[in-house]
Amino acid sequence: MKFRDTELLSSYLDGQLSPSESARLESRLSSDANLRSVLNDLREARGVLRQLPARKAPRNFTLTRQMVGLKPPLPRAYPTFRFATALATLLLVVTFAVNALGPSLKYSAAAPAPAYGLGGAPCQACGGGGAAESLNAATEAPTELPAVQAPAATELPPAAQSIVMPTATPALAAADSTRQSETATPKEAPTEAAPLDHFQQTTAPAATLVPAAWQVGLAIVGLLSGLIAFFMYRSAKQKWK
Amino acid sequence: MDELALITSAQRGDLDSFNTLILNYQDMVFNTALRILGDDELAADASQEAFISAFRSISTFRGGSFKAWMLRTVTNACYDELRRQKRRPTIQLEPETEDGEEMDSPRWLADPGMTPEQKAEADDLEHAIQHCLDSLPAEFRAVVVMADIQGLDYTEVAQAARVPLGTIKSRLARARLRLRECLQGFWELLPATFRLNEENIA
């Protein structure tokens, strides 16, 4: 017997065949003993299953809010306060970071200044290098000599002076014609050093980039909004229970 | 409150409404899981999982038979459990009762190759039927449980199993034939009420 016939018999048993299909199958059943036997087998199997005792559930399967991860319905303003807390805290951390890193940032920003003010006196650490550079400049172009003399005359360390002076002096002697410009350089030197002095005067007092008042304000805003959000959540949870 | 109103309310997140639905369906869900898995504890766990999953995805229910939708959820939970068992097979060597005593006629002894004495030990008809159900492939078992034990019509079974109607017909016919063959071995265990004849079935 084909499996298609078994399928037809199974559907016939459940009344799933069309009237014409049922009539055709019934006529075959009346003449085919094998078909009737299979139908009987299917019927018996279905009957046994249908008479299986139904068991009661061993317990109630009702769900709790915790089981399904439900959260209490929070007020609409809750996310705003939570966001404000997070933002204020973040900004507060940023202000602390800016203030802490401020001096090093200032240093790196001021680093190119010595190159600008090589001719000026205040940069003692780079004075030697500046003198050496000026030395080369002096040998190549005696007209720049007065610019070299200016730092040497003010605060150059003795070692630097010893390097500068011997070579500078012959150059100075050889360049009598430049005396007039030499007299002019003391006037120019202070004018070149002036921007650096001004820069230092303006930056030195600014130790904290973000005022403390701002930090206090941010802390208060963060704390207040955090407290409000916390109490909102707690009261919503209590109501929910 | 009627079922549709409870479903609508549950879809809006009302857990109490969903719990009312659970109380209406928990016996059916548990019995389905029990017949697919063949173990009380596993069936209870799968039922619980099915209800949790059903609540989380109830927004996807778009009408039709809620019973079929619920059976699909529990069938999926049972398939998950069967897959877990396949990954981590556990063989119960010495099955015990709750009191710690060895079981007289453990279900796992009832296989087609066992002796008549052993067969006689399988004194529980329910165990014999369950044994035959367990011998079916999971997909066939689910179909026969939904159609013949839970009484769903073909359309509902197709909706629950997410397979075409033709596949349901084919699976059901094969499952019934295999069950009949398996039950032949236990036929002497069947009480008179189970010895069916054409008159009282038709």
Coordinates of C-alpha atoms in Angstrom, one line a residue:
Chain A
M1 CA 0.0 0.0 0.0
K2 CA 1.3 3.5 -0.8
F3 CA 2.0 6.0 1.9
R4 CA -0.4 8.4 0.1
D5 CA -3.2 6.0 1.0
T6 CA -2.2 6.0 4.7
E7 CA -2.2 9.8 4.6
L8 CA -5.7 9.8 3.1
L9 CA -6.9 7.3 5.7
S10 CA -5.5 9.4 8.6
S11 CA -7.1 12.6 7.2
Y12 CA -10.4 10.7 6.6
L13 CA -10.3 9.6 10.3
D14 CA -10.2 13.3 11.3
G15 CA -12.8 14.4 8.8
Q16 CA -10.3 16.4 6.8
L17 CA -11.2 15.1 3.4
S18 CA -13.6 16.7 1.0
P19 CA -17.0 14.9 0.4
S20 CA -15.9 13.7 -3.0
E21 CA -12.6 12.4 -1.6
S22 CA -14.4 10.7 1.3
A23 CA -16.9 9.0 -1.1
R24 CA -14.0 7.7 -3.2
L25 CA -12.1 6.4 -0.3
E26 CA -15.2 4.8 1.3
S27 CA -15.8 2.9 -1.9
R28 CA -12.3 1.6 -1.9
L29 CA -12.5 0.7 1.8
S30 CA -15.6 -1.5 1.1
S31 CA -13.6 -3.6 -1.3
D32 CA -10.1 -3.5 0.2
A33 CA -9.5 -5.4 3.4
N34 CA -5.9 -4.2 3.7
L35 CA -7.1 -0.6 3.6
R36 CA -9.6 -1.3 6.3
S37 CA -6.9 -2.9 8.5
V38 CA -4.7 0.2 8.2
L39 CA -7.6 2.5 9.0
N40 CA -8.3 0.4 12.1
D41 CA -4.6 0.6 13.2
L42 CA -4.7 4.4 12.8
R43 CA -7.9 4.6 14.7
E44 CA -6.6 2.5 17.6
A45 CA -3.5 4.6 17.9
R46 CA -5.5 7.8 17.9
G47 CA -7.9 6.3 20.5
V48 CA -5.2 5.3 22.9
L49 CA -3.6 8.8 22.8
R50 CA -7.0 10.5 23.3
Q51 CA -7.6 8.4 26.4
L52 CA -4.4 9.3 28.0
P53 CA -5.2 10.8 31.4
A54 CA -4.7 14.6 31.5
R55 CA -2.4 15.6 34.3
K56 CA -2.9 18.7 36.4
A57 CA 0.0 21.2 36.4
P58 CA 2.2 20.4 39.4
R59 CA 2.1 24.1 40.4
N60 CA 0.9 27.5 39.3
F61 CA 3.1 29.0 36.6
T62 CA 1.9 32.5 37.1
L63 CA 4.6 35.1 36.6
T64 CA 6.0 37.7 38.9
R65 CA 7.4 41.1 37.7
Q66 CA 10.9 40.0 38.7
M67 CA 10.6 36.9 36.5
V68 CA 9.8 38.9 33.4
G69 CA 12.2 41.7 34.3
L70 CA 9.4 44.4 34.5
K71 CA 10.5 47.7 35.9
P72 CA 8.2 50.2 37.7
P73 CA 6.6 52.9 35.5
L74 CA 8.8 55.9 36.2
P75 CA 7.7 59.6 35.9
R76 CA 8.3 61.3 32.6
A77 CA 10.8 63.7 34.1
Y78 CA 13.0 60.9 35.5
P79 CA 15.1 60.5 32.4
T80 CA 15.8 64.2 32.3
F81 CA 17.1 64.3 35.8
R82 CA 19.1 61.1 35.2
F83 CA 20.6 62.7 32.1
A84 CA 21.3 65.9 34.0
T85 CA 23.1 64.0 36.7
A86 CA 25.3 62.1 34.2
L87 CA 26.1 65.3 32.2
A88 CA 27.0 67.4 35.3
T89 CA 29.2 64.6 36.6
L90 CA 30.9 64.2 33.3
L91 CA 31.5 68.0 33.0
L92 CA 32.8 68.1 36.6
V93 CA 35.3 65.4 35.8
V94 CA 36.3 67.3 32.6
T95 CA 36.9 70.5 34.5
F96 CA 39.1 68.8 37.0
A97 CA 41.0 67.1 34.2
V98 CA 41.4 70.5 32.4
N99 CA 42.7 72.2 35.6
A100 CA 45.0 69.3 36.3
L101 CA 46.5 69.2 32.8
G102 CA 46.4 73.0 32.4
P103 CA 50.0 73.7 33.4
S104 CA 51.5 71.1 31.1
L105 CA 49.3 72.3 28.3
K106 CA 50.5 75.8 28.9
Y107 CA 54.1 74.6 28.9
S108 CA 53.7 72.8 25.6
A109 CA 52.0 75.9 24.2
A110 CA 54.8 78.1 25.4
A111 CA 57.6 75.8 24.1
P112 CA 58.1 77.6 20.8
A113 CA 58.5 80.9 22.6
P114 CA 62.2 80.5 23.3
A115 CA 62.9 80.3 19.6
Y116 CA 61.0 83.5 19.2
G117 CA 62.9 85.1 22.1
L118 CA 66.3 83.7 21.6
G119 CA 67.7 87.1 21.5
G120 CA 66.1 87.9 24.8
A121 CA 67.6 87.2 28.2
P122 CA 65.0 85.4 30.2
C123 CA 65.5 81.9 28.6
Q124 CA 68.5 80.9 30.6
A125 CA 68.3 77.1 29.9
C126 CA 68.5 77.7 26.2
G127 CA 70.9 80.6 26.4
G128 CA 73.9 78.5 25.4
G129 CA 72.2 77.2 22.3
G130 CA 70.9 80.6 21.5
A131 CA 74.4 82.0 21.9
A132 CA 75.8 79.3 19.7
E133 CA 73.3 80.0 17.0
S134 CA 74.0 83.7 17.4
L135 CA 77.7 82.9 17.1
N136 CA 77.2 81.3 13.7
A137 CA 75.0 84.1 12.7
A138 CA 77.6 86.6 13.9
T139 CA 80.4 84.9 11.9
E140 CA 78.3 84.9 8.8
A141 CA 76.7 88.3 9.2
P142 CA 78.4 90.8 11.4
T143 CA 75.5 93.1 11.1
E144 CA 73.6 90.9 13.5
L145 CA 76.2 91.1 16.2
P146 CA 74.4 93.6 18.3
A147 CA 71.5 91.2 18.7
V148 CA 74.0 88.6 20.1
Q149 CA 75.6 91.1 22.5
A150 CA 72.3 92.0 24.1
P151 CA 71.8 88.6 25.8
A152 CA 75.4 88.3 26.6
A153 CA 75.3 91.6 28.4
T154 CA 72.3 90.7 30.5
E155 CA 72.0 87.2 31.8
L156 CA 74.1 84.8 29.8
P157 CA 75.9 82.3 32.0
P158 CA 79.7 82.7 32.2
A159 CA 80.3 79.7 30.1
A160 CA 78.1 81.1 27.4
Q161 CA 79.8 84.4 27.7
S162 CA 83.2 82.8 27.3
I163 CA 82.0 81.2 24.1
V164 CA 80.3 84.2 22.8
M165 CA 82.7 86.9 23.7
P166 CA 86.0 85.8 22.1
T167 CA 84.5 85.4 18.7
A168 CA 82.2 88.2 19.1
T169 CA 84.9 90.7 20.0
P170 CA 87.1 90.3 16.9
A171 CA 84.0 90.6 14.9
L172 CA 83.1 93.7 16.8
A173 CA 86.5 95.1 16.2
A174 CA 86.4 94.3 12.6
A175 CA 83.0 96.0 12.2
D176 CA 83.7 99.6 13.2
S177 CA 81.2 100.7 10.7
T178 CA 78.5 99.0 12.5
R179 CA 78.9 101.0 15.7
Q180 CA 76.0 103.0 14.9
S181 CA 73.8 100.0 14.7
E182 CA 75.4 98.7 17.9
T183 CA 74.1 101.7 19.7
A184 CA 70.7 101.1 18.2
T185 CA 70.4 97.5 19.4
P186 CA 70.0 98.1 23.1
K187 CA 66.9 100.0 22.1
E188 CA 65.7 97.1 19.9
A189 CA 66.5 94.3 22.3
P190 CA 63.9 95.3 24.9
T191 CA 61.3 95.7 22.2
E192 CA 61.9 92.2 21.0
A193 CA 61.8 90.8 24.5
A194 CA 58.6 92.7 25.3
P195 CA 56.1 90.2 23.7
L196 CA 57.5 87.3 25.7
D197 CA 57.4 89.2 29.0
H198 CA 53.8 90.2 28.2
F199 CA 53.0 86.5 27.4
Q200 CA 54.4 85.4 30.7
Q201 CA 52.6 88.1 32.7
T202 CA 49.3 87.1 31.2
T203 CA 49.6 83.3 31.5
A204 CA 51.4 82.9 34.8
P205 CA 48.5 83.9 37.1
A206 CA 46.0 81.6 35.3
A207 CA 46.8 78.4 37.2
T208 CA 43.2 77.1 37.0
L209 CA 41.5 77.3 33.6
V210 CA 38.0 76.5 34.9
P211 CA 37.0 78.7 37.8
A212 CA 36.1 76.9 41.1
A213 CA 32.7 78.5 41.1
W214 CA 31.8 76.6 38.0
Q215 CA 32.9 73.3 39.5
V216 CA 30.9 74.0 42.6
G217 CA 27.9 74.8 40.4
L218 CA 28.3 71.6 38.5
A219 CA 28.6 69.6 41.7
I220 CA 25.5 71.1 43.1
V221 CA 23.5 70.5 39.9
G222 CA 24.7 66.9 39.7
L223 CA 24.0 66.2 43.3
L224 CA 20.5 67.7 43.3
S225 CA 19.4 66.1 40.0
G226 CA 20.8 62.8 41.2
L227 CA 18.9 63.0 44.5
I228 CA 15.7 63.9 42.7
A229 CA 16.0 61.0 40.3
F230 CA 16.8 58.7 43.2
F231 CA 13.7 59.7 45.2
M232 CA 11.5 59.6 42.0
Y233 CA 12.6 56.0 41.4
R234 CA 12.1 55.0 45.0
S235 CA 8.7 56.4 45.3
A236 CA 7.7 54.8 41.9
K237 CA 9.0 51.5 43.1
Q238 CA 7.1 51.7 46.4
K239 CA 3.8 52.6 44.6
W240 CA 4.4 49.8 42.2
K241 CA 4.7 47.2 45.0
Chain B
M1 CA -13.1 39.4 31.2
D2 CA -13.0 37.4 28.0
E3 CA -9.9 36.0 26.4
L4 CA -9.4 38.7 23.8
A5 CA -9.7 41.5 26.4
L6 CA -7.1 39.7 28.6
I7 CA -4.8 39.3 25.6
T8 CA -5.1 43.0 24.6
S9 CA -4.5 44.0 28.2
A10 CA -1.5 41.7 28.5
Q11 CA -0.1 43.2 25.2
R12 CA -0.1 46.6 27.0
G13 CA 2.0 45.0 29.7
D14 CA -0.6 44.1 32.3
L15 CA 0.9 41.1 34.0
D16 CA -2.2 40.3 36.0
S17 CA -4.2 39.8 32.8
F18 CA -1.5 37.5 31.5
N19 CA -1.5 35.5 34.7
T20 CA -5.2 34.9 34.3
L21 CA -4.5 33.5 30.8
I22 CA -1.8 31.4 32.4
L23 CA -4.2 29.9 34.9
N24 CA -6.5 29.0 32.0
Y25 CA -3.8 27.4 29.9
Q26 CA -1.3 26.0 32.3
D27 CA -2.7 22.4 32.4
M28 CA -2.7 22.2 28.6
V29 CA 0.7 23.6 28.4
F30 CA 2.1 21.3 31.0
N31 CA 0.5 18.2 29.5
T32 CA 1.9 19.1 26.1
A33 CA 5.4 19.6 27.5
L34 CA 5.1 16.4 29.5
R35 CA 4.2 14.3 26.5
I36 CA 6.9 15.8 24.3
L37 CA 9.6 15.6 27.0
G38 CA 8.4 12.6 28.9
D39 CA 9.6 14.0 32.3
D40 CA 7.6 15.9 34.9
E41 CA 10.3 18.2 36.1
L42 CA 11.6 19.0 32.6
A43 CA 8.0 19.6 31.5
A44 CA 7.4 22.0 34.4
D45 CA 10.6 23.9 33.6
A46 CA 9.7 24.1 30.0
S47 CA 6.2 25.3 30.8
Q48 CA 7.5 28.1 33.0
E49 CA 10.0 29.1 30.3
A50 CA 7.2 29.0 27.7
F51 CA 5.1 31.4 29.8
I52 CA 7.9 33.8 30.4
S53 CA 8.7 33.8 26.7
A54 CA 5.1 34.1 25.8
F55 CA 4.7 37.2 28.0
R56 CA 7.8 38.8 26.4
S57 CA 6.6 38.2 22.9
I58 CA 2.8 38.6 23.3
S59 CA 3.0 41.8 21.3
T60 CA 3.7 39.6 18.3
F61 CA 0.4 37.8 18.6
R62 CA -1.7 39.0 15.8
G63 CA -5.0 37.2 16.4
G64 CA -6.1 33.7 15.4
S65 CA -6.0 30.8 17.9
F66 CA -4.3 31.8 21.1
K67 CA -4.3 28.1 22.1
A68 CA -2.2 27.4 18.9
W69 CA 0.1 30.3 19.6
M70 CA 0.6 29.2 23.2
L71 CA 1.3 25.6 22.0
R72 CA 3.9 26.9 19.6
T73 CA 5.6 28.7 22.4
V74 CA 5.7 25.6 24.6
T75 CA 6.8 23.4 21.7
N76 CA 9.7 25.7 21.0
A77 CA 10.6 25.5 24.7
C78 CA 10.5 21.7 24.5
Y79 CA 12.7 21.7 21.4
D80 CA 15.2 23.9 23.2
E81 CA 15.2 21.4 26.1
L82 CA 15.7 18.5 23.8
R83 CA 18.6 20.3 22.1
R84 CA 20.2 20.9 25.5
Q85 CA 19.8 17.2 26.3
K86 CA 21.5 16.3 23.0
R87 CA 24.4 18.6 23.8
R88 CA 24.8 17.2 27.3
P89 CA 23.3 13.7 27.4
T90 CA 22.7 12.3 30.8
I91 CA 22.1 8.6 31.3
Q92 CA 20.2 7.7 34.4
L93 CA 21.8 4.4 35.5
E94 CA 20.0 3.8 38.7
P95 CA 16.6 5.6 38.6
E96 CA 15.3 6.3 42.1
T97 CA 11.9 7.3 43.6
E98 CA 11.5 10.4 45.7
D99 CA 12.2 8.3 48.7
G100 CA 15.6 7.2 47.3
E101 CA 14.5 3.7 46.5
E102 CA 15.2 2.0 43.2
M103 CA 12.2 2.2 40.8
D104 CA 10.4 -1.1 40.2
S105 CA 9.6 -0.5 36.6
P106 CA 11.5 2.4 35.2
R107 CA 10.2 3.7 31.9
W108 CA 13.6 3.5 30.3
L109 CA 13.5 -0.3 30.5
A110 CA 10.5 -0.5 28.2
D111 CA 12.1 -0.9 24.8
P112 CA 11.1 -3.2 22.0
G113 CA 13.9 -5.6 22.7
M114 CA 13.0 -6.3 26.3
T115 CA 11.9 -9.7 27.5
P116 CA 8.3 -10.6 28.3
E117 CA 9.1 -10.4 32.0
Q118 CA 10.5 -7.0 31.6
K119 CA 7.4 -6.0 29.6
A120 CA 5.2 -7.3 32.4
E121 CA 7.1 -4.9 34.7
A122 CA 6.1 -2.0 32.6
D123 CA 2.8 -2.1 34.4
D124 CA 1.8 1.4 33.8
L125 CA -0.1 2.0 30.6
E126 CA 0.8 5.7 30.6
H127 CA 4.4 4.8 30.8
A128 CA 4.0 2.5 27.9
I129 CA 2.4 5.1 25.7
Q130 CA 4.9 7.7 26.8
H131 CA 7.7 5.3 25.8
C132 CA 6.2 5.0 22.3
L133 CA 5.8 8.7 22.1
D134 CA 9.5 9.1 23.1
S135 CA 10.5 6.8 20.2
L136 CA 9.1 9.3 17.7
P137 CA 11.2 12.1 16.2
A138 CA 10.5 15.3 18.0
E139 CA 8.6 17.0 15.1
F140 CA 6.3 14.0 14.7
R141 CA 5.8 13.8 18.5
A142 CA 4.8 17.4 18.7
V143 CA 2.3 17.1 15.9
V144 CA 0.6 14.0 17.3
V145 CA 0.5 15.5 20.8
M146 CA -1.1 18.6 19.5
A147 CA -3.6 16.8 17.3
D148 CA -4.5 13.7 19.2
I149 CA -3.9 14.7 22.8
Q150 CA -4.7 18.4 22.8
G151 CA -7.4 18.0 20.1
L152 CA -6.2 20.9 17.8
D153 CA -7.5 20.8 14.3
Y154 CA -5.1 20.6 11.4
T155 CA -5.1 24.3 10.7
E156 CA -4.2 25.1 14.3
V157 CA -1.5 22.4 14.4
A158 CA 0.0 23.9 11.2
Q159 CA -0.1 27.3 12.7
A160 CA 1.5 26.1 15.9
A161 CA 4.2 24.0 14.2
R162 CA 4.7 26.6 11.4
V163 CA 4.7 24.0 8.7
P164 CA 2.3 23.6 5.7
L165 CA -1.0 21.7 6.2
G166 CA 0.2 18.9 3.9
T167 CA 3.3 18.3 6.1
I168 CA 1.0 18.0 9.1
K169 CA -1.1 15.4 7.4
S170 CA 1.9 13.4 6.4
R171 CA 3.6 13.6 9.9
L172 CA 0.4 12.7 11.7
A173 CA -0.2 9.6 9.5
R174 CA 3.4 8.4 10.0
A175 CA 3.3 9.1 13.7
R176 CA 0.1 7.2 14.2
L177 CA 1.4 4.2 12.2
R178 CA 4.6 4.1 14.2
L179 CA 2.7 4.5 17.5
R180 CA 0.4 1.6 16.5
E181 CA 3.4 -0.6 15.8
C182 CA 5.1 0.4 19.1
L183 CA 1.9 -0.2 21.1
Q184 CA 1.6 -3.7 19.6
G185 CA 4.3 -4.7 22.1
F186 CA 2.3 -3.4 25.0
W187 CA -1.1 -4.4 23.8
E188 CA -1.6 -7.0 26.5
L189 CA -1.1 -4.3 29.0
L190 CA -4.0 -2.2 27.7
P191 CA -7.1 -2.5 29.8
A192 CA -10.4 -3.4 28.2
T193 CA -11.3 0.3 27.8
F194 CA -8.2 0.8 25.7
R195 CA -8.8 -2.2 23.5
L196 CA -10.6 -0.3 21.0
N197 CA -13.0 -1.5 18.4
E198 CA -14.4 0.3 15.4
E199 CA -17.8 0.8 17.0
N200 CA -16.8 2.9 20.0
I201 CA -14.3 4.9 18.1
A202 CA -16.2 5.8 15.0

